[in-house]
CSV table of C-alpha atoms in Angstrom, one decimal:
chain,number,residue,atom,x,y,z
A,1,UNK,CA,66.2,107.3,131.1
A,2,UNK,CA,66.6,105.0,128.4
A,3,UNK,CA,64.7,105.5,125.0
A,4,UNK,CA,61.8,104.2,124.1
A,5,UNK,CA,61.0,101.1,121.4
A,6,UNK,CA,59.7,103.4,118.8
A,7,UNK,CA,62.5,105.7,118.9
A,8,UNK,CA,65.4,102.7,119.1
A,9,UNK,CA,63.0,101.2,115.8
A,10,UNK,CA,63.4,104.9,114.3
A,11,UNK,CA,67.6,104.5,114.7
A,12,UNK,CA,67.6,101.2,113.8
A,13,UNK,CA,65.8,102.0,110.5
A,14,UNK,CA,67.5,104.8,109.7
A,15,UNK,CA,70.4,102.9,110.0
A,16,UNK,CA,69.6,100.3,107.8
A,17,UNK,CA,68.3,102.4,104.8
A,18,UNK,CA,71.3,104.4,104.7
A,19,UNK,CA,73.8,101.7,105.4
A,20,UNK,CA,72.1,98.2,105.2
A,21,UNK,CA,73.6,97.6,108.5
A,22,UNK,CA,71.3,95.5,110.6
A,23,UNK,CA,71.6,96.9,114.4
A,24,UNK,CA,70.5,94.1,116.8
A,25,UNK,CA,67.7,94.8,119.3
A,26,UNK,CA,69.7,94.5,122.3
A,27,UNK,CA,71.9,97.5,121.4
A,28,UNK,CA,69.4,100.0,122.9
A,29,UNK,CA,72.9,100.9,125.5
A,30,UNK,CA,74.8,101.3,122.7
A,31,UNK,CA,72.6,103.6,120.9
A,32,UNK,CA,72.5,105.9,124.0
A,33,UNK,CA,76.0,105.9,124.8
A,34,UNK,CA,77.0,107.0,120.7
A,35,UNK,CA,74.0,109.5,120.6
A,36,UNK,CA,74.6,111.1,124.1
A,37,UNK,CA,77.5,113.1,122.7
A,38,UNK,CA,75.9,114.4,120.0
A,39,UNK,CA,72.5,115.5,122.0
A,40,UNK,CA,74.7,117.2,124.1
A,41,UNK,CA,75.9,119.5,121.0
A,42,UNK,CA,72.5,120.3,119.9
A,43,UNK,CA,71.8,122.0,123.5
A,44,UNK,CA,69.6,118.8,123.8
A,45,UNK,CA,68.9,117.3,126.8
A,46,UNK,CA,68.5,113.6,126.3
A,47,UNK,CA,68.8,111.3,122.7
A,48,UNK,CA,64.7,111.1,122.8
A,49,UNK,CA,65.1,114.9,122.1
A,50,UNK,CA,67.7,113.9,119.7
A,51,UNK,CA,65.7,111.4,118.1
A,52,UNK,CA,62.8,113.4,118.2
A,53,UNK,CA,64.6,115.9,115.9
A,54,UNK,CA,65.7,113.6,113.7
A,55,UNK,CA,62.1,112.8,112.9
A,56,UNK,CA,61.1,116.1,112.4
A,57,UNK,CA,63.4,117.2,110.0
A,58,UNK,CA,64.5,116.1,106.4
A,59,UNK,CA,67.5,114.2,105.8
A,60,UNK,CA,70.8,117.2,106.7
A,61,UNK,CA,73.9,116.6,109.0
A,62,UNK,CA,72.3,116.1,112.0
A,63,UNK,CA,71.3,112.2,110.7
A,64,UNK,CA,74.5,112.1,108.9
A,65,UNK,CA,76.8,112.3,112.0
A,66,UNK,CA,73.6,110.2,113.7
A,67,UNK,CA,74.5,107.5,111.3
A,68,UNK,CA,78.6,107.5,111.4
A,69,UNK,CA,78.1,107.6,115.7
A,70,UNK,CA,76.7,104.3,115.1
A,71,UNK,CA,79.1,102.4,112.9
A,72,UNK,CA,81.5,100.0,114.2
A,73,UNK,CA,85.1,101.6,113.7
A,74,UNK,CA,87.2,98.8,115.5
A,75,UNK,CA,90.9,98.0,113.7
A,76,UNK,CA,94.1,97.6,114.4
A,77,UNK,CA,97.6,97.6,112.9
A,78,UNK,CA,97.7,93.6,111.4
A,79,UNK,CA,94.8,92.6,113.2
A,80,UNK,CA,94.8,89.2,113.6
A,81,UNK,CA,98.1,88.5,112.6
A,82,UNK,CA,97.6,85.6,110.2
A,83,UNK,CA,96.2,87.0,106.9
A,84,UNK,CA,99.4,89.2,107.1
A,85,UNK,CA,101.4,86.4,107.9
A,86,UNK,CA,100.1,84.7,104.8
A,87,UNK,CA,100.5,87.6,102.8
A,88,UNK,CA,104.4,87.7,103.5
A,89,UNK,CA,105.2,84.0,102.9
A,90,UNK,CA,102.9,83.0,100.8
A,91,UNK,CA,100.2,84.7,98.8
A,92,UNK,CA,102.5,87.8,98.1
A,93,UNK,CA,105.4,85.7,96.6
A,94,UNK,CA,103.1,84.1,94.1
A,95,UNK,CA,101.0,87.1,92.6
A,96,UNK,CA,104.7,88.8,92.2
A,97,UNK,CA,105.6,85.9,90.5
A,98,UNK,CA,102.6,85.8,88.2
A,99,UNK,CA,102.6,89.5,87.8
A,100,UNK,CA,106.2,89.9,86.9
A,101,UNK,CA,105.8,90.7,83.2
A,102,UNK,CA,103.0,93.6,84.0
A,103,UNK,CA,104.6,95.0,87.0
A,104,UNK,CA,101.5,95.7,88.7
A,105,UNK,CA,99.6,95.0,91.7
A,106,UNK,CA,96.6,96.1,92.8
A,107,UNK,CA,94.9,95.7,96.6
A,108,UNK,CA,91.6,96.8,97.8
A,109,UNK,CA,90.9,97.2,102.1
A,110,UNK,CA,87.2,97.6,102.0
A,111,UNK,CA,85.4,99.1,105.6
A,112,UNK,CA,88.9,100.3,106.3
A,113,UNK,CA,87.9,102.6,109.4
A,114,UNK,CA,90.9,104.8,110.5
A,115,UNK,CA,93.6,103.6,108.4
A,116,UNK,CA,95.7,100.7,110.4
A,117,UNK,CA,95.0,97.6,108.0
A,118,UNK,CA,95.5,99.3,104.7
A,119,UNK,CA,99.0,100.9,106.3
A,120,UNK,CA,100.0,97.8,107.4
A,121,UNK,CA,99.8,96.6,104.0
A,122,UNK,CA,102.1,99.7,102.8
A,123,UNK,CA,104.3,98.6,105.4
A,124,UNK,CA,104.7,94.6,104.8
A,125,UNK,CA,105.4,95.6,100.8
A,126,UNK,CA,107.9,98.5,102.1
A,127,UNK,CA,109.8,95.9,104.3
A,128,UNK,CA,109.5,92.1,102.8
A,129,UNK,CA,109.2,93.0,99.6
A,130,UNK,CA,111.7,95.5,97.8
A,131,UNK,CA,111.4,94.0,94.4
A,132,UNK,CA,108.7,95.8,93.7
A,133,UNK,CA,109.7,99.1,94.7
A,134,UNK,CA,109.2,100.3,90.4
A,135,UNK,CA,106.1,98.3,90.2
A,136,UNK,CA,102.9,99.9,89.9
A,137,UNK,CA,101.7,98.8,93.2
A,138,UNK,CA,98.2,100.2,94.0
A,139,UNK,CA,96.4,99.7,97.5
A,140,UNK,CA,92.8,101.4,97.7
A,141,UNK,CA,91.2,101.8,100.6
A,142,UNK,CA,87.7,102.8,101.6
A,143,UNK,CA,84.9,103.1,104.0
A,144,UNK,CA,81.8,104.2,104.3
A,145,UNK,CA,82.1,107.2,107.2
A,146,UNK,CA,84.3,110.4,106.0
A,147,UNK,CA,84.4,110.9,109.0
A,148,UNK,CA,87.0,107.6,109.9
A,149,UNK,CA,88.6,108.2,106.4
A,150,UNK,CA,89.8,112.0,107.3
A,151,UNK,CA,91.4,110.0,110.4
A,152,UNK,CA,93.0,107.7,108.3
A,153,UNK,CA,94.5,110.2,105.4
A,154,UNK,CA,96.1,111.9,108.2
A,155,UNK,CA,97.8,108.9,109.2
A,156,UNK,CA,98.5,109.8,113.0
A,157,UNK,CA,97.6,107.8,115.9
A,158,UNK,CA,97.5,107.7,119.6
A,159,UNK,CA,100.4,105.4,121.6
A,160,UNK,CA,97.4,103.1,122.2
A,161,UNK,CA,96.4,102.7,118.9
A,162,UNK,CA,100.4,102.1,117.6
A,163,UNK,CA,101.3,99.6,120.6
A,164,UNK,CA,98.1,97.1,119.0
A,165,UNK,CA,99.9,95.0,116.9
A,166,UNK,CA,102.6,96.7,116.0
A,167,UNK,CA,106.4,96.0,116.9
A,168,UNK,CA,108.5,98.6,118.1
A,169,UNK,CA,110.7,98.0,114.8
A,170,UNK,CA,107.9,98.8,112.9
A,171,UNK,CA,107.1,102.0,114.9
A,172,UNK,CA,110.6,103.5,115.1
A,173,UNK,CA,111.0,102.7,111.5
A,174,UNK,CA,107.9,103.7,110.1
A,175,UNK,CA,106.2,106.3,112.1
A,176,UNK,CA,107.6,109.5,113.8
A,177,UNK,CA,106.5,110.7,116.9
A,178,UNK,CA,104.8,114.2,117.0
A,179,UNK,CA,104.0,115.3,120.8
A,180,UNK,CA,101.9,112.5,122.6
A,181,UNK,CA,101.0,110.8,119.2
A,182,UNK,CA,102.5,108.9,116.1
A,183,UNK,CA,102.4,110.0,112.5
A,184,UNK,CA,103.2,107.8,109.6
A,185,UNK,CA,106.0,108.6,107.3
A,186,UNK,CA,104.9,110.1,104.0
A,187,UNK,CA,106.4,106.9,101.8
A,188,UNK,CA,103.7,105.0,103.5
A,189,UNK,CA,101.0,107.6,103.9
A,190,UNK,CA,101.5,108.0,100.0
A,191,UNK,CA,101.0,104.2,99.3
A,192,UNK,CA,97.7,104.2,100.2
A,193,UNK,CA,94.9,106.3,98.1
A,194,UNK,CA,91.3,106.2,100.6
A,195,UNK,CA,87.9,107.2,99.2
A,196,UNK,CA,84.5,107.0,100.2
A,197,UNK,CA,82.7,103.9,99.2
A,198,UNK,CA,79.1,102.2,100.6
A,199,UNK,CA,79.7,98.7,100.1
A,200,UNK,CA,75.5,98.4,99.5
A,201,UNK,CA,75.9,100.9,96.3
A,202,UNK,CA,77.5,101.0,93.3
A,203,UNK,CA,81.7,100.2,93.4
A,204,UNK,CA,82.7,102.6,90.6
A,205,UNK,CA,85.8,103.3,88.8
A,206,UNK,CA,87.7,100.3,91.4
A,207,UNK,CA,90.3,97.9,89.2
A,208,UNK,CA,90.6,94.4,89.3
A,209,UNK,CA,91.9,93.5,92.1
A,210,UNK,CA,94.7,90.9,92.9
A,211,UNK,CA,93.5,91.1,96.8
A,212,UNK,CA,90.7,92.0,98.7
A,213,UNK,CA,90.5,92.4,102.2
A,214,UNK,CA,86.7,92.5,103.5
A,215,UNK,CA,87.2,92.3,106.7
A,216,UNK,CA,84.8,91.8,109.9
A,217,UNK,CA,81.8,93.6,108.0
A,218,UNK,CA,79.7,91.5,106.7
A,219,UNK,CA,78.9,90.4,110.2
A,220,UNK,CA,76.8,93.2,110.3
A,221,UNK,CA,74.6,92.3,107.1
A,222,UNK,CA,71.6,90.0,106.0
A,223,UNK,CA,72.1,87.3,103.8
A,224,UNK,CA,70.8,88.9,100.9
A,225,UNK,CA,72.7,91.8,101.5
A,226,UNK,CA,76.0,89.6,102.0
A,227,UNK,CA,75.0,88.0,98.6
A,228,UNK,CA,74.7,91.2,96.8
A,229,UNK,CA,78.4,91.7,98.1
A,230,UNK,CA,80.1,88.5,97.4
A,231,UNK,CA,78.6,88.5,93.9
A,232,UNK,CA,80.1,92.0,93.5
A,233,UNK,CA,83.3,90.8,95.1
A,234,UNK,CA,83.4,88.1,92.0
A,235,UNK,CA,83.2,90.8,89.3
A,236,UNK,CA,86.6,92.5,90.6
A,237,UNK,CA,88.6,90.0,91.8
A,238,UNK,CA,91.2,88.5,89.6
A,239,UNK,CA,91.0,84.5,88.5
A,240,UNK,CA,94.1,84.2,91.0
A,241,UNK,CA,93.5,86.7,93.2
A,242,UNK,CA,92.4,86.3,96.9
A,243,UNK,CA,89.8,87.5,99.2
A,244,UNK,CA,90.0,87.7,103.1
A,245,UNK,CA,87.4,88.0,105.6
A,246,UNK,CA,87.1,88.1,109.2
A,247,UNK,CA,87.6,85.5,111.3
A,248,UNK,CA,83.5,84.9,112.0
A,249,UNK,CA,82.7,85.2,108.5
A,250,UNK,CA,82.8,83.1,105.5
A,251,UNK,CA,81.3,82.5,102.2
A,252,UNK,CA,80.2,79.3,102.5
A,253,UNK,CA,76.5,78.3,101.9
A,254,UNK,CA,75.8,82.2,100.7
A,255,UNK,CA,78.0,81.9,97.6
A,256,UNK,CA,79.7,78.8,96.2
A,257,UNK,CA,81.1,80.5,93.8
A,258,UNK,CA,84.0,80.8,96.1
A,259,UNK,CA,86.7,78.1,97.8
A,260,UNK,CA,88.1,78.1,101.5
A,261,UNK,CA,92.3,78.0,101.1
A,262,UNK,CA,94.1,77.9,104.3
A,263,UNK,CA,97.7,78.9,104.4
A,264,UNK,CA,98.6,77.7,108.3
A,265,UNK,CA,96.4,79.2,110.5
A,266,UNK,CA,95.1,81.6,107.9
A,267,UNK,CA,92.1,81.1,105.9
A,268,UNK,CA,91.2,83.2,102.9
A,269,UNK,CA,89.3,82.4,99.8
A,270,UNK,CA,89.8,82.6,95.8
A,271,UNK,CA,87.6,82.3,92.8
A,272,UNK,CA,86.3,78.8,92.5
A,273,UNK,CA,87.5,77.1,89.3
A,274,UNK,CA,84.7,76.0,86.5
């Protein structure tokens, strides 16, 4: 039996206060099918029941793993292809260039889920760009479920989850098979530092960054919220530095203090010039 209004309005607030994701009202389904799992656990016998604890208890676990059921975890290794193309021939040739008296680089993958796109950064610098093997190269990347980022630290993945979007070059030279599953050599796995970040809080102790992906999450946010983000986004990233987003989103008409660039069939987006 599905649940009822008031106790898909009870998710879908719960949701939003902790996460300021906005759950759509169609997504009743999708609500039962993430919750079923975790009724079943609890010796439950439906999600009402579920729900029905939820309310009758203070904030603990229970609403905590409630919560990360619900988030959107979708990725793959270079998803989409193009941002990664214009990283390799374009963007990360100039900020080497630019940065070759510090030596440094710094890259942020925000709402990183279980690890693919930040690795397939580790793994474009590791193979196009050897230069700056003795640079201080730093790639952060976080989300807001520790849950996905335990995943991700671990660095192993199923042959589904390696055969989207990676080649086999990539996957004989940069993963080693363990049993039914693929783990990612420690030079990569070491690249990449995760930690636990809400995107709707405070960002503390994060660099300037020379990129930032945010990628196919503020799809899930109001405009205000989006706002709050993008203005955020402004304080870290570098004057030269660039920020991607997913293909559906963009900045335009919620904050002009940024500018569309398009390198092919890639589009990204940099500080605006005053």
């Amino acid at each position: 039996m599905s649940i009822n209004y008031i106790d898909f309005k009870y998710i879908r607030q719960l949701l939003n206060q902790k996460t300021s994701v906005i759950l759509p009202y169609d997504k009743v389904y999708f609500v039962e099918s993430r919750l079923a799992p975790i009724a079943s656990s609890e010796n439950l016998n439906s999600v009402s029941q579920l729900i029905t604890k939820l309310r009758n208890n203070p904030l603990n676990d229970l609403h905590k793993r409630v919560i990360e059921a619900l988030m959107t975890t979708e990725t793959s290794f270079f998803r989409d292809n193009y941002p990664f193309e214009a990283l390799q021939k374009f963007i990360l040739p100039e900020l080497i260039s630019k940065q070759k008296m510090k030596s440094s680089l710094s890259i942020w993958s925000s709402a990183c889920s279980s690890g693919q796109e930040p690795y397939s950064i580790a793994i474009l610098l590791q193979e196009y760009f050897p230069v700056i093997n003795n640079w201080n190269v730093s790639i952060i990347a976080s989300d807001i479920s520790e849950q996905m980022l335990e995943l991700a630290r671990i660095g192993r993945y199923n042959q589904h989850q390696v055969e989207r979007g990676l080649s086999v070059y990539f996957q004989n030279k940069y993963f080693q098979r363990q049993g039914k599953e693929w783990q990612i050599i420690p030079e990569i796995c070491r690249k990449v530092v995760f930690r636990q970040l809400n995107l709707c809080k405070k960002w503390n102790n994060l660099p300037k960054m020379d990129l930032i992906f945010l990628r196919n999450v503020l799809i899930y946010f109001n405009i205000e919220t989006k706002r709050n983000i993008l203005f955020k986004v402004r304080q870290l990233l570098k004057r030269d530095g660039y920020l991607f987003l997913g293909g559906g989103e963009t900045t335009i008409n919620i904050d002009d203090n940024f500018e569309l660039v398009r390198f092919n069939r890639a589009i990204c987006y940099r500080l605006r010039k005053k």
